[in-house]
PDB file of C-alpha atoms in Angstrom:
ATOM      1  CA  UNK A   1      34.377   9.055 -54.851  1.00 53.00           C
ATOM      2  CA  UNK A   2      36.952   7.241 -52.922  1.00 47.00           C
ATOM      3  CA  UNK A   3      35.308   7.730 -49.782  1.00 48.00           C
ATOM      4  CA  UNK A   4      34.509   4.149 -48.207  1.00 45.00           C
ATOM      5  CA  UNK A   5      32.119   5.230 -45.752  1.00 48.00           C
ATOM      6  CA  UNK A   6      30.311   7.726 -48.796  1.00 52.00           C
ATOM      7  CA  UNK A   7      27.244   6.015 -50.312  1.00 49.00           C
ATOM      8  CA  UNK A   8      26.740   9.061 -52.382  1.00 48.00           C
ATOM      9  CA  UNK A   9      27.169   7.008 -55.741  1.00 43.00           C
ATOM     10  CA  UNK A  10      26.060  10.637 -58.096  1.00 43.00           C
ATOM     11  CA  UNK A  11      29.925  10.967 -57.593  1.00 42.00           C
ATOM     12  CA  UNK A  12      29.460  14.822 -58.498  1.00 44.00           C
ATOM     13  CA  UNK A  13      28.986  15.645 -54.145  1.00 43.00           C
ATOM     14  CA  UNK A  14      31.154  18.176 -52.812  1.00 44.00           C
ATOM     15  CA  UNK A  15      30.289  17.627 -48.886  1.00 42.00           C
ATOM     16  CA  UNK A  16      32.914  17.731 -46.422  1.00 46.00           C
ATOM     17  CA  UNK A  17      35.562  14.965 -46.429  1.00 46.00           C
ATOM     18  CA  UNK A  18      38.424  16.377 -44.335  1.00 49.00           C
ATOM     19  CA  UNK A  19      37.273  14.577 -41.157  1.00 42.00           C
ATOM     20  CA  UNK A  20      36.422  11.068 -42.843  1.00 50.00           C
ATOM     21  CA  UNK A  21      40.183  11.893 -44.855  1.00 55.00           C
ATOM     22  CA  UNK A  22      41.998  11.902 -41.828  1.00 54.00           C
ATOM     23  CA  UNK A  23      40.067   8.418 -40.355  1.00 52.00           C
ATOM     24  CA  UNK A  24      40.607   6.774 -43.661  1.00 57.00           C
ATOM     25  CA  UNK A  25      44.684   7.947 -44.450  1.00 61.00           C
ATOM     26  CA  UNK A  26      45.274   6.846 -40.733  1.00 61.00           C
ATOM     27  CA  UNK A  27      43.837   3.129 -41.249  1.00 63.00           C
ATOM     28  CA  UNK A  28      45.466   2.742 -44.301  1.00 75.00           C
ATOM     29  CA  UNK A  29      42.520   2.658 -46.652  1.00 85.00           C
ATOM     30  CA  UNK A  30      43.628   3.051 -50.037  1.00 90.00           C
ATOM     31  CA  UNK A  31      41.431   2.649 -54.076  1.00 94.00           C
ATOM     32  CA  UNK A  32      42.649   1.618 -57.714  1.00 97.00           C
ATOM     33  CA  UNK A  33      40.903   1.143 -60.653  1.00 97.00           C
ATOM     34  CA  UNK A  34      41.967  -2.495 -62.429  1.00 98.00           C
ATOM     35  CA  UNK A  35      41.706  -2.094 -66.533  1.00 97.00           C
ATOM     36  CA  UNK A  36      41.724  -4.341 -68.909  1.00 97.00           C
ATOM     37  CA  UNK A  37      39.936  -4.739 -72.823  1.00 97.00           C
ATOM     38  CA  UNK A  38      40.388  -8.047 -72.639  1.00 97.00           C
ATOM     39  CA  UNK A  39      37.520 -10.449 -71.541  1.00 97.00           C
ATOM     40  CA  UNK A  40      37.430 -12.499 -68.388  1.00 97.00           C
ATOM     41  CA  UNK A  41      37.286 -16.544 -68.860  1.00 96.00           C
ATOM     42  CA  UNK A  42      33.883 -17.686 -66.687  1.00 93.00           C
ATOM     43  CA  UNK A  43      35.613 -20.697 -65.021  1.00 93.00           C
ATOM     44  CA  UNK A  44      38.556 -18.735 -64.202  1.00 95.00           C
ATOM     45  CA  UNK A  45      36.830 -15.941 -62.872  1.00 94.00           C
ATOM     46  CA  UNK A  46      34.179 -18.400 -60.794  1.00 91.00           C
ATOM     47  CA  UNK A  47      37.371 -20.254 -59.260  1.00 91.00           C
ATOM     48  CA  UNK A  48      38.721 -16.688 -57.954  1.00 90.00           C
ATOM     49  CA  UNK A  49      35.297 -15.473 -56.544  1.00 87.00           C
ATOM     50  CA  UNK A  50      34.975 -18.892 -55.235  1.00 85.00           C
ATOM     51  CA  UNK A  51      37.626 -18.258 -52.604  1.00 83.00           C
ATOM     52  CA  UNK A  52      36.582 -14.231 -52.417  1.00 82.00           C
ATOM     53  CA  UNK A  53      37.045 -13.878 -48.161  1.00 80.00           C
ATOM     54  CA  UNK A  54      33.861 -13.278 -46.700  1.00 66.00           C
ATOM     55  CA  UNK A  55      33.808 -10.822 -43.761  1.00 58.00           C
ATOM     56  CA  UNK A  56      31.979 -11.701 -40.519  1.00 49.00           C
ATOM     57  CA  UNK A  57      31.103  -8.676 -39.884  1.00 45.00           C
ATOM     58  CA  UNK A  58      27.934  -7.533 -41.947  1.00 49.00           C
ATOM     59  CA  UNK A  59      28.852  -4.340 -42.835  1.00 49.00           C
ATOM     60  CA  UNK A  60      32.479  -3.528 -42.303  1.00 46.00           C
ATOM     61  CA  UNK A  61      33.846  -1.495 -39.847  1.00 51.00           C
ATOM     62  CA  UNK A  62      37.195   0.614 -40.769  1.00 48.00           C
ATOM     63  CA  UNK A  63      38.679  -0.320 -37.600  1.00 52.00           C
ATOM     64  CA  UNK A  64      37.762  -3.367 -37.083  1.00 52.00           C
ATOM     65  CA  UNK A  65      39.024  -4.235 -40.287  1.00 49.00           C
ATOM     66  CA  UNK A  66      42.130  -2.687 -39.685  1.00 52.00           C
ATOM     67  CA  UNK A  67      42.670  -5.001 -36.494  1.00 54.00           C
ATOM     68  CA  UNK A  68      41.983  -8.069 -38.268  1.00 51.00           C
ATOM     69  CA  UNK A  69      44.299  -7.349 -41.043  1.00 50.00           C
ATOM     70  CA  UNK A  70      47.051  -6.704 -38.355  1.00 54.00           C
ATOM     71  CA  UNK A  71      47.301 -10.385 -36.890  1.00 55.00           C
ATOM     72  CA  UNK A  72      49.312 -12.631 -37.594  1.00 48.00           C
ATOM     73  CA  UNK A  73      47.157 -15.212 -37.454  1.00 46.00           C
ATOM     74  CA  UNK A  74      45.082 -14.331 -40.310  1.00 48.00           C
ATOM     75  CA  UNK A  75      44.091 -17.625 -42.132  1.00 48.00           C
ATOM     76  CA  UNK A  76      43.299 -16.277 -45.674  1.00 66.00           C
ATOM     77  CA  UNK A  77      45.769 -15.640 -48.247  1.00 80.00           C
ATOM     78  CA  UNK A  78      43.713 -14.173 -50.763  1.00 85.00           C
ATOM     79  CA  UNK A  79      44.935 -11.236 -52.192  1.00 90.00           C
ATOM     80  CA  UNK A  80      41.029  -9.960 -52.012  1.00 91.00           C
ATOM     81  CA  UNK A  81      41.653  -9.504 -48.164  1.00 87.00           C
ATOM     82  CA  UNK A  82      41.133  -6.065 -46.701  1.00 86.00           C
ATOM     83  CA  UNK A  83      39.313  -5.573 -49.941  1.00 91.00           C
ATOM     84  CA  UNK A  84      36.003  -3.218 -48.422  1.00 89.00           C
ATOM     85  CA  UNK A  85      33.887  -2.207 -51.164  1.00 92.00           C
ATOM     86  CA  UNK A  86      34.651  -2.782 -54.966  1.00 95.00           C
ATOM     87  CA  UNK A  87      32.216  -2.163 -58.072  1.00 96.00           C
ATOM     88  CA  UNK A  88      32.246  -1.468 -61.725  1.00 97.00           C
ATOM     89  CA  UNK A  89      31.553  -2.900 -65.005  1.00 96.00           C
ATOM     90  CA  UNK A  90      32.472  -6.667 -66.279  1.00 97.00           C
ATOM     91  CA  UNK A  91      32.833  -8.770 -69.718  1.00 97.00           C
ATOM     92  CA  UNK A  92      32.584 -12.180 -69.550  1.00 96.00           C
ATOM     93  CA  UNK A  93      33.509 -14.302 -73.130  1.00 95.00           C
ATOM     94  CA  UNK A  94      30.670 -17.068 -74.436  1.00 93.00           C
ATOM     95  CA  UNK A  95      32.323 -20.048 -74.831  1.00 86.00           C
ATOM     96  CA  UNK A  96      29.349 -21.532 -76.951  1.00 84.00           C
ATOM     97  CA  UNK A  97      26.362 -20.059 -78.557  1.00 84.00           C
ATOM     98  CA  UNK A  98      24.341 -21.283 -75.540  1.00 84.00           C
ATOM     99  CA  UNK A  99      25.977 -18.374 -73.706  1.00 86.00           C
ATOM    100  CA  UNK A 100      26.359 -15.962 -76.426  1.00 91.00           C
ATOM    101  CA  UNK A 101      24.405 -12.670 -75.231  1.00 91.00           C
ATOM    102  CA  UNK A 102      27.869 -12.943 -72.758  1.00 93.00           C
ATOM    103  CA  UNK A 103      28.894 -10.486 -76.109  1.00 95.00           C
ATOM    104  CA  UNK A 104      26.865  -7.859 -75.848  1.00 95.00           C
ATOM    105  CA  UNK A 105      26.119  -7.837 -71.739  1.00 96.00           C
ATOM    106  CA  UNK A 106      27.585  -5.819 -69.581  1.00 96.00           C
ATOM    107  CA  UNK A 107      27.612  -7.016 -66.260  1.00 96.00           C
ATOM    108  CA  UNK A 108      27.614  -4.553 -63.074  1.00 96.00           C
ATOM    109  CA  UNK A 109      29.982  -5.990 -60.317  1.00 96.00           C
ATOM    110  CA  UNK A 110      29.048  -4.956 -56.939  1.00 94.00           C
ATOM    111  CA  UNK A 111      30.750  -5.888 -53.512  1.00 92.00           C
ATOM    112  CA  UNK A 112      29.951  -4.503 -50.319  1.00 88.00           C
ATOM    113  CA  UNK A 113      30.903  -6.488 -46.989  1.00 78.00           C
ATOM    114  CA  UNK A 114      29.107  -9.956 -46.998  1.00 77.00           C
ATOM    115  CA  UNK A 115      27.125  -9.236 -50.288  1.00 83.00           C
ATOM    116  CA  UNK A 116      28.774  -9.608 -53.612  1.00 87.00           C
ATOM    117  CA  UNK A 117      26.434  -9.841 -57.016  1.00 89.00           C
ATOM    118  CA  UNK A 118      27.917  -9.729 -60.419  1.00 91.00           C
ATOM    119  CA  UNK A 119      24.335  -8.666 -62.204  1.00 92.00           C
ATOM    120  CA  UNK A 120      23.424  -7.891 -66.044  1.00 93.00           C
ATOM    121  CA  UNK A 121      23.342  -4.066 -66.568  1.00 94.00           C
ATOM    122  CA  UNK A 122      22.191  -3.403 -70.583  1.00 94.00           C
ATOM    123  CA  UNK A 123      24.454  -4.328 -73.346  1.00 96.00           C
ATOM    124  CA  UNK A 124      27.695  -2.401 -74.459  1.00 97.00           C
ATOM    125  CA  UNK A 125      27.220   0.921 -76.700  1.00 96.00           C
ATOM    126  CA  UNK A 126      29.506  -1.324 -79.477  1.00 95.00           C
ATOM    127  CA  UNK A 127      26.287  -4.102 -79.748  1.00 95.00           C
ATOM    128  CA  UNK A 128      24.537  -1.297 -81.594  1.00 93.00           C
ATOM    129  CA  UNK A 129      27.531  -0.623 -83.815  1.00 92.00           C
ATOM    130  CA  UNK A 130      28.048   3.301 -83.985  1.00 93.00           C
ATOM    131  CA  UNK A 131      26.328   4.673 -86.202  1.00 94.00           C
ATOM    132  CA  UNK A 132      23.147   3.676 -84.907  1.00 95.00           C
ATOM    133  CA  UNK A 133      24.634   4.619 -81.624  1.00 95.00           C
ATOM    134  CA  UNK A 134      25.352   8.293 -82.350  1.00 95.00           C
ATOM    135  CA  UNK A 135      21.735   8.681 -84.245  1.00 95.00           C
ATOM    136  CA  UNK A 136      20.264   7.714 -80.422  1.00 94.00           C
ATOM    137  CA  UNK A 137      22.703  10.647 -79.225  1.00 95.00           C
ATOM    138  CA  UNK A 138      21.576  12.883 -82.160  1.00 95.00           C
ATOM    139  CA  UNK A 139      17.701  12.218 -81.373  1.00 94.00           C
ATOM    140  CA  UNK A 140      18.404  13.447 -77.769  1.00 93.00           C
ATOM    141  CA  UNK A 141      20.638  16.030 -78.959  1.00 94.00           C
ATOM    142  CA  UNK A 142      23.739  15.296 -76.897  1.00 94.00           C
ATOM    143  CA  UNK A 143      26.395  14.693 -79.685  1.00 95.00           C
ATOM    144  CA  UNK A 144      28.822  15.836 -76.585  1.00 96.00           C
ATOM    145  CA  UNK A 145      28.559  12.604 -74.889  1.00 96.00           C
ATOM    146  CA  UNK A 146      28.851  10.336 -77.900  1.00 96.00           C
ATOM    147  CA  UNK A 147      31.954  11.891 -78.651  1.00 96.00           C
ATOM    148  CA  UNK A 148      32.831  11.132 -74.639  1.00 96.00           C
ATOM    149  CA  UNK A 149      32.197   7.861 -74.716  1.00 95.00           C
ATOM    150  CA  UNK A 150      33.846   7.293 -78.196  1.00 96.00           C
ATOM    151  CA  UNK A 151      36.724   9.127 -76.604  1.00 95.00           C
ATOM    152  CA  UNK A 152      36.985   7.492 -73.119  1.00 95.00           C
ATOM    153  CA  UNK A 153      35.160   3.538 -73.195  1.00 95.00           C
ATOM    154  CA  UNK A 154      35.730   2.598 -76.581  1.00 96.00           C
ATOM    155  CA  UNK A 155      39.075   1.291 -75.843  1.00 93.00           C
ATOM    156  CA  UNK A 156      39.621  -1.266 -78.535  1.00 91.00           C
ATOM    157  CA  UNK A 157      39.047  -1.001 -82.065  1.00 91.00           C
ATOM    158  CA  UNK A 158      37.844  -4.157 -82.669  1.00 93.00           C
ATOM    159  CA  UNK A 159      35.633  -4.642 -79.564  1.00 96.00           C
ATOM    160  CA  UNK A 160      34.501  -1.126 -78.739  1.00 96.00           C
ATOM    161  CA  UNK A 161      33.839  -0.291 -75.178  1.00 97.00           C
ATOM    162  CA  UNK A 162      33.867  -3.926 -74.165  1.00 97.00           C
ATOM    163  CA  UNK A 163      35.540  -3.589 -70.813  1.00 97.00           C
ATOM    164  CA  UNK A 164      36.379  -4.391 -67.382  1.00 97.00           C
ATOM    165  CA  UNK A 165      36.487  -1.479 -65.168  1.00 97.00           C
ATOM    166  CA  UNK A 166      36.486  -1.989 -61.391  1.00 97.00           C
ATOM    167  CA  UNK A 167      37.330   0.332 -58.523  1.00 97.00           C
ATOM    168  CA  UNK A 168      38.941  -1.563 -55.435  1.00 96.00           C
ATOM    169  CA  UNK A 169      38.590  -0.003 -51.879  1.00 94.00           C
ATOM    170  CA  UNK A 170      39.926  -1.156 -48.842  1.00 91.00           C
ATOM    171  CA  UNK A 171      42.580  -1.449 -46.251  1.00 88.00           C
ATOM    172  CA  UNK A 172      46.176  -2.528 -46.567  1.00 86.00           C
ATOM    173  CA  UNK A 173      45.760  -3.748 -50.503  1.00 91.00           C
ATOM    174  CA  UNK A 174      47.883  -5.404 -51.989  1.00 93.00           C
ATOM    175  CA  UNK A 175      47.381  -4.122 -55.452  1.00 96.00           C
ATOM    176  CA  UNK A 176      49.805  -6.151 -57.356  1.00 96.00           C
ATOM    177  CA  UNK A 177      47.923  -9.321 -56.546  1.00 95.00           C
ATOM    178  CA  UNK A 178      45.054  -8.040 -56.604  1.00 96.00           C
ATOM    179  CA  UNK A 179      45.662  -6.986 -60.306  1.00 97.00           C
ATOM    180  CA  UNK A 180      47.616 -10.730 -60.651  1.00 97.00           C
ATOM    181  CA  UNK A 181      44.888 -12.326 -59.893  1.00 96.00           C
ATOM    182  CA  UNK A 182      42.279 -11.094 -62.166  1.00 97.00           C
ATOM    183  CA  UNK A 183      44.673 -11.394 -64.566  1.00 98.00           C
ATOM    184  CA  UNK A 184      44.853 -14.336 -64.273  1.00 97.00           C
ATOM    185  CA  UNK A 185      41.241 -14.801 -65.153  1.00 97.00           C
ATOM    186  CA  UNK A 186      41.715 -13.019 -68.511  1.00 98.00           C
ATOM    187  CA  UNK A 187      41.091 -14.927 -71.753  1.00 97.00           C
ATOM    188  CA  UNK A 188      44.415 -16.060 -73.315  1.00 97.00           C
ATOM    189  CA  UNK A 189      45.440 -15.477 -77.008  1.00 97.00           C
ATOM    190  CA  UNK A 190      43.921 -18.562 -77.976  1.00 97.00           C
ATOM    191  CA  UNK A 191      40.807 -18.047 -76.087  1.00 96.00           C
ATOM    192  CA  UNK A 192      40.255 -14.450 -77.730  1.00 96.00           C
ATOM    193  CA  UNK A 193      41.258 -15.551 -81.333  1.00 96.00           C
ATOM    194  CA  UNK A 194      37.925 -18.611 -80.465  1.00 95.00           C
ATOM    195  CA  UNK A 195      36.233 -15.620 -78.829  1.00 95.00           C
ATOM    196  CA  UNK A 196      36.313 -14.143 -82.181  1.00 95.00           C
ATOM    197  CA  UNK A 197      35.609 -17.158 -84.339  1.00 94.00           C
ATOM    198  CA  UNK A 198      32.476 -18.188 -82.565  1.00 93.00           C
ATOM    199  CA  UNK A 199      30.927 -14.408 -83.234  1.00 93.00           C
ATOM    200  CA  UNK A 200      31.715 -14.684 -87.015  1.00 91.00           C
ATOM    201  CA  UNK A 201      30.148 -18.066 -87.313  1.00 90.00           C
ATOM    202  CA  UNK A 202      27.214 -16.810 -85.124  1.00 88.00           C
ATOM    203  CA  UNK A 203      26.745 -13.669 -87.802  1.00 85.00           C
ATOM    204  CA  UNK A 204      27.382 -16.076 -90.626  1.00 88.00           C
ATOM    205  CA  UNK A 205      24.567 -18.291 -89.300  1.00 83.00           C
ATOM    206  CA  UNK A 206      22.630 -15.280 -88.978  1.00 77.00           C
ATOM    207  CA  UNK A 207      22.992 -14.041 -92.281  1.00 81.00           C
ATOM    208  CA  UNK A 208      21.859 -17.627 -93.852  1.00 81.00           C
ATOM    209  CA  UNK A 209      18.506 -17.645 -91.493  1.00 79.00           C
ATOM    210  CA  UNK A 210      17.849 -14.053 -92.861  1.00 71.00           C
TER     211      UNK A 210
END
């Protein structure tokens, strides 16, 4: 749900929106969704965060808001401003094999106001590989959603449903920053292609010990 002021998060609600539609189109409070199957660099995603605005408000009002992004004065030129609520799913690279399970962990990205936690939330359906995945669907007999989430999160061959997946919400975004920015924080070429060797050396390791 797009709703900022809906904290409804079974997203299958049909109440009323009509009034809190009108409040939100006239404050200019707008949502995307920023993609990507590639994996975000730690230390370029910490430096970003880093300099996230904080609100002084706890929770933040609509209108309020509004105001403040209307002066002229404002002294933050993060893209993030006016940025109200965003949340979704994360992959962070290892960069060693101190910091391997970054692989396999999906992280849940939460920001609300003044609070902001980036928090482990399982592992990804591709740590399990897929066949072992679809006999876990088979056991509960829901073949229908394996065949969903084959379909709709496994959007790279070569590292499955490995994501990032984050709904923005706010006022006055400026998406193409926003979506610069994290960017930005994406592993190069280089940093994929060591992304890849340390997990073949970690099996290979693996296999030896076994």
């Amino acid at each position: 749900c797009s709703d900022p002021e809906c904290n409804d998060t079974s997203h299958s609600h049909s109440h009323d929106h009509q009034t809190s539609s009108t409040a939100v189109d006239s404050l200019g409070i707008s949502n995307f969704v920023y993609k990507s199957s590639r994996a975000f660099d730690a230390r370029k995603l910490q430096r970003v965060l880093n300099r996230w605005p904080i609100p002084v408000m706890e929770e933040l009002n609509l209108v309020e808001l509004s105001k403040e992004l209307d002066k002229d004065d404002t002294d933050s030129d993060s893209p993030f401003l006016g940025v109200l609520r965003s949340k979704g799913f994360a992959w962070i690279s290892p960069t060693s094999m101190y910091d391997l399970d970054n692989h396999d962990t999906v992280l849940y990205w939460s920001h609300a106001g003044k609070h902001f936690g980036l928090k482990q939330a399982g592992s990804w359906w591709a740590s399990m590989g897929k066949e072992n995945m679809k006999r876990v669907f088979e056991d509960s007999n829901n073949l229908a959603e394996y065949d969903r989430i084959i379909r709709e999160d496994f959007v790279s061959g070569e590292w499955g449903d490995r994501r990032q997946e984050i709904v923005f919400i706010g006022a006055k975004l400026d998406e193409d920053r926003i979506r610069a920015a994290l960017d930005d924080c994406l592993c190069t070429d280089e940093q994929m292609k060591d992304y890849k060797q340390l997990i073949l050396e970690a099996i290979a390791e693996y296999m030896e010990s076994s």
